[in-house]
Coordinates of C-alpha atoms and ligand atoms in Angstrom, one line a residue:
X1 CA 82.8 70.9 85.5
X2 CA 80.2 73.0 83.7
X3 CA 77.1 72.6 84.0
X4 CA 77.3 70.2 87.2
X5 CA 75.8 71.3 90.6
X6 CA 79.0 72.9 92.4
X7 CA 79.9 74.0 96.2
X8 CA 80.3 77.8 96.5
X9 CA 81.9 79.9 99.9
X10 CA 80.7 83.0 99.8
X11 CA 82.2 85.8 102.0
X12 CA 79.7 88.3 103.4
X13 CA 76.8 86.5 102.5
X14 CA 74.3 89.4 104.8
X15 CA 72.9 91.8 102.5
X16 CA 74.1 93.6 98.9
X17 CA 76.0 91.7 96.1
X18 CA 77.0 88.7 98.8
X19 CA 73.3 88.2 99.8
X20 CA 72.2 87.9 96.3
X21 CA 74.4 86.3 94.9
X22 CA 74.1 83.4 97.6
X23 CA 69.6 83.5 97.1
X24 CA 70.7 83.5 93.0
X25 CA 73.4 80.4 93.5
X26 CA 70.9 78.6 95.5
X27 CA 68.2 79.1 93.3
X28 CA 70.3 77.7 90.6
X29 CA 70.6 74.4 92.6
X30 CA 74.1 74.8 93.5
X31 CA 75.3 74.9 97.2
X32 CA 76.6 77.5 99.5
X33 CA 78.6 78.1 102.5
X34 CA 76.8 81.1 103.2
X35 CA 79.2 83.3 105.8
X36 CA 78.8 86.2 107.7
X37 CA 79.7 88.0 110.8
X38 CA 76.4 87.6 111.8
X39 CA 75.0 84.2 110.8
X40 CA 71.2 84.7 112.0
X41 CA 70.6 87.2 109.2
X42 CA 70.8 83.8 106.8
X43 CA 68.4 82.0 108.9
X44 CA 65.1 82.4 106.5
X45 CA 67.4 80.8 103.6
X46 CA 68.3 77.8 105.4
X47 CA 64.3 77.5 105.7
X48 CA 64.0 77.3 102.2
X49 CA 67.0 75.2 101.1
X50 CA 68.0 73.2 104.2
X51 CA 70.4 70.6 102.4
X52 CA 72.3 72.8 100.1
X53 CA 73.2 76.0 102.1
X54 CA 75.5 75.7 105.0
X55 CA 75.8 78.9 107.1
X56 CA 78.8 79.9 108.9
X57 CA 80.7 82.4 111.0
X58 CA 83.1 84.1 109.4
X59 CA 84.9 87.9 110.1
X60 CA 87.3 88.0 107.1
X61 CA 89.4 89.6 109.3
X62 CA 90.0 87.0 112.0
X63 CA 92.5 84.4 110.5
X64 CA 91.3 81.6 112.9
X65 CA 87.7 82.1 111.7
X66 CA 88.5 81.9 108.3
X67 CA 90.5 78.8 108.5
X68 CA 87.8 77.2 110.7
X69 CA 84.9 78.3 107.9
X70 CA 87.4 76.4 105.1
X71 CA 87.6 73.8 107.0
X72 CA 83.7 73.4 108.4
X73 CA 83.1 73.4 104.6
X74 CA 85.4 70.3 103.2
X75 CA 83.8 68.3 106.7
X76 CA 80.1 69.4 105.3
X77 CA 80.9 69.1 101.4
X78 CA 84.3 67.6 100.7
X79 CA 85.3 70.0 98.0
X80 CA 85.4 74.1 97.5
X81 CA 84.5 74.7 93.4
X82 CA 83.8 78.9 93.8
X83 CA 85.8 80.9 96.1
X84 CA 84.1 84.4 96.3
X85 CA 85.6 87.1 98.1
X86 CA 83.1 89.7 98.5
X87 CA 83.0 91.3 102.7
X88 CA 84.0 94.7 101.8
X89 CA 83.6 98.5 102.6
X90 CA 84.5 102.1 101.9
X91 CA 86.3 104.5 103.4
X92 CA 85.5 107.9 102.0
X93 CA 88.2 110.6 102.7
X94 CA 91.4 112.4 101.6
X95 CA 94.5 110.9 102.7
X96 CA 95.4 113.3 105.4
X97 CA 91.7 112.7 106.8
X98 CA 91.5 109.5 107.6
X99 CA 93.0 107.6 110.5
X100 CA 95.6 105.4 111.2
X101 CA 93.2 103.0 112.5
X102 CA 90.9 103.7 109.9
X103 CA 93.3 102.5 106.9
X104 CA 94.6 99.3 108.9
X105 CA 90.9 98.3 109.2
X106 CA 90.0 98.8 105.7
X107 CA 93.4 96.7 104.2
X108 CA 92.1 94.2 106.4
X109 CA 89.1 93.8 105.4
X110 CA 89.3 94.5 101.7
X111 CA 93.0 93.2 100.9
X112 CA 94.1 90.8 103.5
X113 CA 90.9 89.4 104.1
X114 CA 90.8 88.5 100.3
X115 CA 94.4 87.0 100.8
X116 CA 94.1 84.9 104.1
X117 CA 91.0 83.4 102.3
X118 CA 92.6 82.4 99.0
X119 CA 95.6 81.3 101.0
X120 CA 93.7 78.9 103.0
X121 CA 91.6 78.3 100.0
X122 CA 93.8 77.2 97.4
X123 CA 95.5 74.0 98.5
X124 CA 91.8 72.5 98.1
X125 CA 91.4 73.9 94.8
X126 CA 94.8 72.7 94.1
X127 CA 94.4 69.0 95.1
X128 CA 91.0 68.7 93.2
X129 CA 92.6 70.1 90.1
X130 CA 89.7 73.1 89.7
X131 CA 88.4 76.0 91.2
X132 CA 87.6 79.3 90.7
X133 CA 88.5 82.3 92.7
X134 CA 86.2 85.8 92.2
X135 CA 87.0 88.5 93.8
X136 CA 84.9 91.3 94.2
X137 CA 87.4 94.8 93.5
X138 CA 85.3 98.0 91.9
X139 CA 86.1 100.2 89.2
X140 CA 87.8 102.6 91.8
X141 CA 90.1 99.3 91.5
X142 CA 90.6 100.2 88.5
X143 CA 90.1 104.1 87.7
X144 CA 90.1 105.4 91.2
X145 CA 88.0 108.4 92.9
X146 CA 88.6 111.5 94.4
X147 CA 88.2 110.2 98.4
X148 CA 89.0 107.1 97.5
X149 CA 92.9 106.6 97.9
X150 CA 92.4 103.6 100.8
X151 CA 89.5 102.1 99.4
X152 CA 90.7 101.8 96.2
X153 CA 94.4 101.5 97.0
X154 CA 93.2 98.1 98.5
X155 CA 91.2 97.2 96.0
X156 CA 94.1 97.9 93.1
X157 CA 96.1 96.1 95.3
X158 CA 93.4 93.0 95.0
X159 CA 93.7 93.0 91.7
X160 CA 97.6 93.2 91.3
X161 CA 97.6 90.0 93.9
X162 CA 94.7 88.2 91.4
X163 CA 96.4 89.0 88.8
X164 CA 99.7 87.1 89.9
X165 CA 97.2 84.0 91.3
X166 CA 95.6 84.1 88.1
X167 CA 98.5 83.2 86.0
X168 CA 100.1 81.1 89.4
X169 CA 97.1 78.8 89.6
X170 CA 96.3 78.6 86.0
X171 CA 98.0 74.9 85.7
X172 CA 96.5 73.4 88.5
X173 CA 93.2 74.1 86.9
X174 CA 91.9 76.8 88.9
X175 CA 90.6 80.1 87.5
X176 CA 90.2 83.8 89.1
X177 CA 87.9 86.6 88.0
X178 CA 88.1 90.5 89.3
X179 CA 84.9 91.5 89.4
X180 CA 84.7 95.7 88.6
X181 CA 80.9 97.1 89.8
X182 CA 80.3 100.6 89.3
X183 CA 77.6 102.1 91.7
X184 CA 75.4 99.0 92.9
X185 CA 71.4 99.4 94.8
X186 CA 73.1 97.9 98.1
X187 CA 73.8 98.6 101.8
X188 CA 77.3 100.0 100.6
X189 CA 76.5 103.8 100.5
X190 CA 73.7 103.6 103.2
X191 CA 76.4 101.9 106.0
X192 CA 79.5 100.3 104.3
X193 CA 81.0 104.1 103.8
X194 CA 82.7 104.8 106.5
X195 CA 83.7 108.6 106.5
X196 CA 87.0 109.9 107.6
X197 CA 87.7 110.8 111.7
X198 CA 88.9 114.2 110.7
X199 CA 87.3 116.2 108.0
X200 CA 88.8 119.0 106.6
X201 CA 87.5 122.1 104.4
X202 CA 90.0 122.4 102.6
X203 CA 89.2 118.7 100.9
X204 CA 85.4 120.0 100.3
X205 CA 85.8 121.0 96.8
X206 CA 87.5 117.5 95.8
X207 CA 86.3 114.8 98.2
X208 CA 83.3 116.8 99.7
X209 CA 82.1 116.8 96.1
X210 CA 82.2 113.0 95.1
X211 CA 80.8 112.4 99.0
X212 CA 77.9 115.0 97.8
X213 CA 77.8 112.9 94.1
X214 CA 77.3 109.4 96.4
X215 CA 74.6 110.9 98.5
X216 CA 72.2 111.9 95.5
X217 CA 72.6 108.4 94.0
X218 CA 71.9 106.6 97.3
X219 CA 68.9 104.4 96.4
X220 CA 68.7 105.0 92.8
X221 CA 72.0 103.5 91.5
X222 CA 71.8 101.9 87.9
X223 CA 73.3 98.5 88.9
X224 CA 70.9 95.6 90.0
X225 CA 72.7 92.9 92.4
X226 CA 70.1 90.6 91.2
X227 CA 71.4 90.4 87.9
X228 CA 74.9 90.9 88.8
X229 CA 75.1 87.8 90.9
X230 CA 72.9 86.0 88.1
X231 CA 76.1 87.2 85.5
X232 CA 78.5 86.6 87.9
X233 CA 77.1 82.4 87.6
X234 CA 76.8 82.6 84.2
X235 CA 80.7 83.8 84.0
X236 CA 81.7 81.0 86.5
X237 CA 79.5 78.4 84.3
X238 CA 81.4 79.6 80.8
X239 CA 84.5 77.9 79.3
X240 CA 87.1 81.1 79.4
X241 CA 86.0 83.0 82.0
X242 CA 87.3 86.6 81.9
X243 CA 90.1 87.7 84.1
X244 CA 88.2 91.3 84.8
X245 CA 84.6 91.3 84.6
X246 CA 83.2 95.0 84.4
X247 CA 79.8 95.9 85.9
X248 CA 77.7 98.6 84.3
X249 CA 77.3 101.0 81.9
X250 CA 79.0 103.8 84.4
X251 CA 82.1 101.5 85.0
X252 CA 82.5 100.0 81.5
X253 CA 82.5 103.9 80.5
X254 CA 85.2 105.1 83.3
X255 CA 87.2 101.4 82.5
X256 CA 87.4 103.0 78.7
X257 CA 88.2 106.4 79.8
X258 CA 91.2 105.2 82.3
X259 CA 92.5 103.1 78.8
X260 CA 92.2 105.9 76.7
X261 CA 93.7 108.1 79.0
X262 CA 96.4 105.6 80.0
X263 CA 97.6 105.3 76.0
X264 CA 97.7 109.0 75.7
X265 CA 99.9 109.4 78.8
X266 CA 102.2 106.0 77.2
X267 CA 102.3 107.7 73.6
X268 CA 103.4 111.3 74.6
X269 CA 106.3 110.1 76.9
X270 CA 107.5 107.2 75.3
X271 CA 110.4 108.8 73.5
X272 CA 111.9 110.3 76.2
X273 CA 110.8 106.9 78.3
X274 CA 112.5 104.6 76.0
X275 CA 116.0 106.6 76.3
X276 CA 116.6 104.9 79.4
X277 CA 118.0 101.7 78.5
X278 CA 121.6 101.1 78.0
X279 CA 123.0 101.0 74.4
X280 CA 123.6 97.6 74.3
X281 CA 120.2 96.6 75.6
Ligands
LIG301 N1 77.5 98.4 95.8 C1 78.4 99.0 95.1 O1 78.2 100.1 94.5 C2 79.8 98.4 95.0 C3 80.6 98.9 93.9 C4 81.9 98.3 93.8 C5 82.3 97.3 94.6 N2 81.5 96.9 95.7 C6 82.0 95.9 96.5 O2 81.0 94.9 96.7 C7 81.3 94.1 97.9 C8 80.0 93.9 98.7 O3 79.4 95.2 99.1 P1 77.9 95.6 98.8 O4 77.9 96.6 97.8 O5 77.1 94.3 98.6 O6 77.6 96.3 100.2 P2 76.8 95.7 101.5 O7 75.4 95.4 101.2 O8 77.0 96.8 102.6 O9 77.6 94.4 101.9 C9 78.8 94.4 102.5 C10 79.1 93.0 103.0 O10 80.4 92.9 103.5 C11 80.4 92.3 104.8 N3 81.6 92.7 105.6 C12 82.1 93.9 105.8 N4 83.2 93.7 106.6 C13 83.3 92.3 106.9 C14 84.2 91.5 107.6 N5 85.3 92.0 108.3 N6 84.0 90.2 107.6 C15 83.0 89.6 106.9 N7 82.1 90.3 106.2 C16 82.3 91.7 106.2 C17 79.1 92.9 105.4 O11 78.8 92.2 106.5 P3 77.9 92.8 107.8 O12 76.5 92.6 107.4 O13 78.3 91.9 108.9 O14 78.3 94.2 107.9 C18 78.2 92.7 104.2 O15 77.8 91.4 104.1 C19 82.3 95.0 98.7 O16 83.6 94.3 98.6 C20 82.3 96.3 98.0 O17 83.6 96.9 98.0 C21 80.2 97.5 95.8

């Protein structure tokens, strides 16, 4: 299939990484079903490229909708070739800070989302033989940050459940990429951080810190969307496409550090580690 014009859904198709990665795929000459909770924000593209973009309404967190946007986009196009699982946002706080409420929401959105849509998603990759799932994790999926324990924890999570899909739906034909950004010029700092309900002093010197780090780099942070969405088609128009694909400079360097870190932790135990199976074994 590479090379030929495909049929992308893209979740969260408003602003950031979504927006331009939808302007980017469109520009290419493939087509989109461009979702979003609010659907109007899409209208200028549909000015521009009124037979290959399809928008839709879709709150990743409302089963119905996203069954009903899967479905509104085999009656417009007939097939699914690039799944991309993007609608996401942070939660900045320690544990004990944030709210019940606060953690459901964020799984919802971040993890479950992600599954309901490959769920619904892959018995049409499936039947056509091809596909390709992204999904859009961070490196705090990967090497997580002080603050960060929900966030993240749902986006490791992402990537433990794409990691299973990746090997599950690798005979049918159907490929999945992680995608890993490091800090990205979006909306994500500006309104996609949601801070804990109850902050704490005590959780200053740790969280307080990395909440102070984020605020400097708001509006100057090294990654471009543009050219991330522009690699993220090259990656779906290559041959092998990776399983992780790491964004950056900064998150290529913390991805290393959490390696080399992760082989010095294996090497020192492993003695004692390996003493735990039986005699026979
Ligand atoms: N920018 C970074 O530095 C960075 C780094 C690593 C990972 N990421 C990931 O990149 C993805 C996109 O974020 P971004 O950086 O592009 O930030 P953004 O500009 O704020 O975009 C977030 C997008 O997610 C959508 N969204 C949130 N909750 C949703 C829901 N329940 N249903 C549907 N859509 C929903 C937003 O829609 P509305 O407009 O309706 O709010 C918006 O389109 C996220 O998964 C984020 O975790 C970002």
């Amino acid at each position: 299939m590479a090379g030929s014009p495909k049929i992308w859904l893209i979740t969260g198709s408003s602003t950031g990484f979504g927006r331009s990665l939808t302007e980017a795929v469109l520009k290419h000459g493939d087509t989109v079903i461009a979702t979003a909770r609010k659907p109007e924000q899409l209208e200028e593209l549909i000015q521009h490229y009124p037979d290959t973009i399809k928008t839709v309404r879709l709150d990743v967190t409302q089963i119905q909708e996203v069954h009903d946007a899967v479905n509104a986009a085999i009656a417009a196009f007939g097939r699914i070739d690039v799944l991309v699982n993007n609608a996401g946002y942070g939660l900045i706080g320690a544990l004990e800070e944030v709210s019940d409420e606060q953690i459901q929401r964020n799984f919802d959105t971040n993890l479950f989302g992600a599954i309901h849509m490959m769920r619904a998603v892959l018995p049409v990759m499936r039947q056509q033989g091809s596909g390709h799932i992204v999904n859009m994790s961070a490196i705090a999926g990967f090497s997580n940050e002080l603050g960060f324990s929900i966030y993240g924890g749902a986006k490791f999570a992402l990537e433990g459940v794409s990691e299973a899909v990746h090997g599950e739906a690798a005979p049918f034909g159907i490929k999945v990429t992680i995608v890993e950004p490091g800090p990205f010029r979006t909306d994500f700092i500006g309104r996609s951080l949601v801070q804990a309900e109850h902050q704490m002093e005590e959780y200053q010197p740790t969280v307080g810190k990395f909440l102070h780090f984020l605020s400097t780099i708001e509006g100057k942070q090294p990654g471009d969307p543009v050219k991330a969405a522009n690699t993220i088609i090259q990656v779906v128009e290559s041959e092998n496409p990776p399983l992780r694909l790491v964004l950056g400079k900064y998150a290529y360097h913390k991805f290393r550090e959490k390696i080399e870190s992760l082989t010095q932790e294996l090497d020192a135990w492993e003695t004692l580690a390996a003493n735990t199976d039986f005699e026979d074994a």
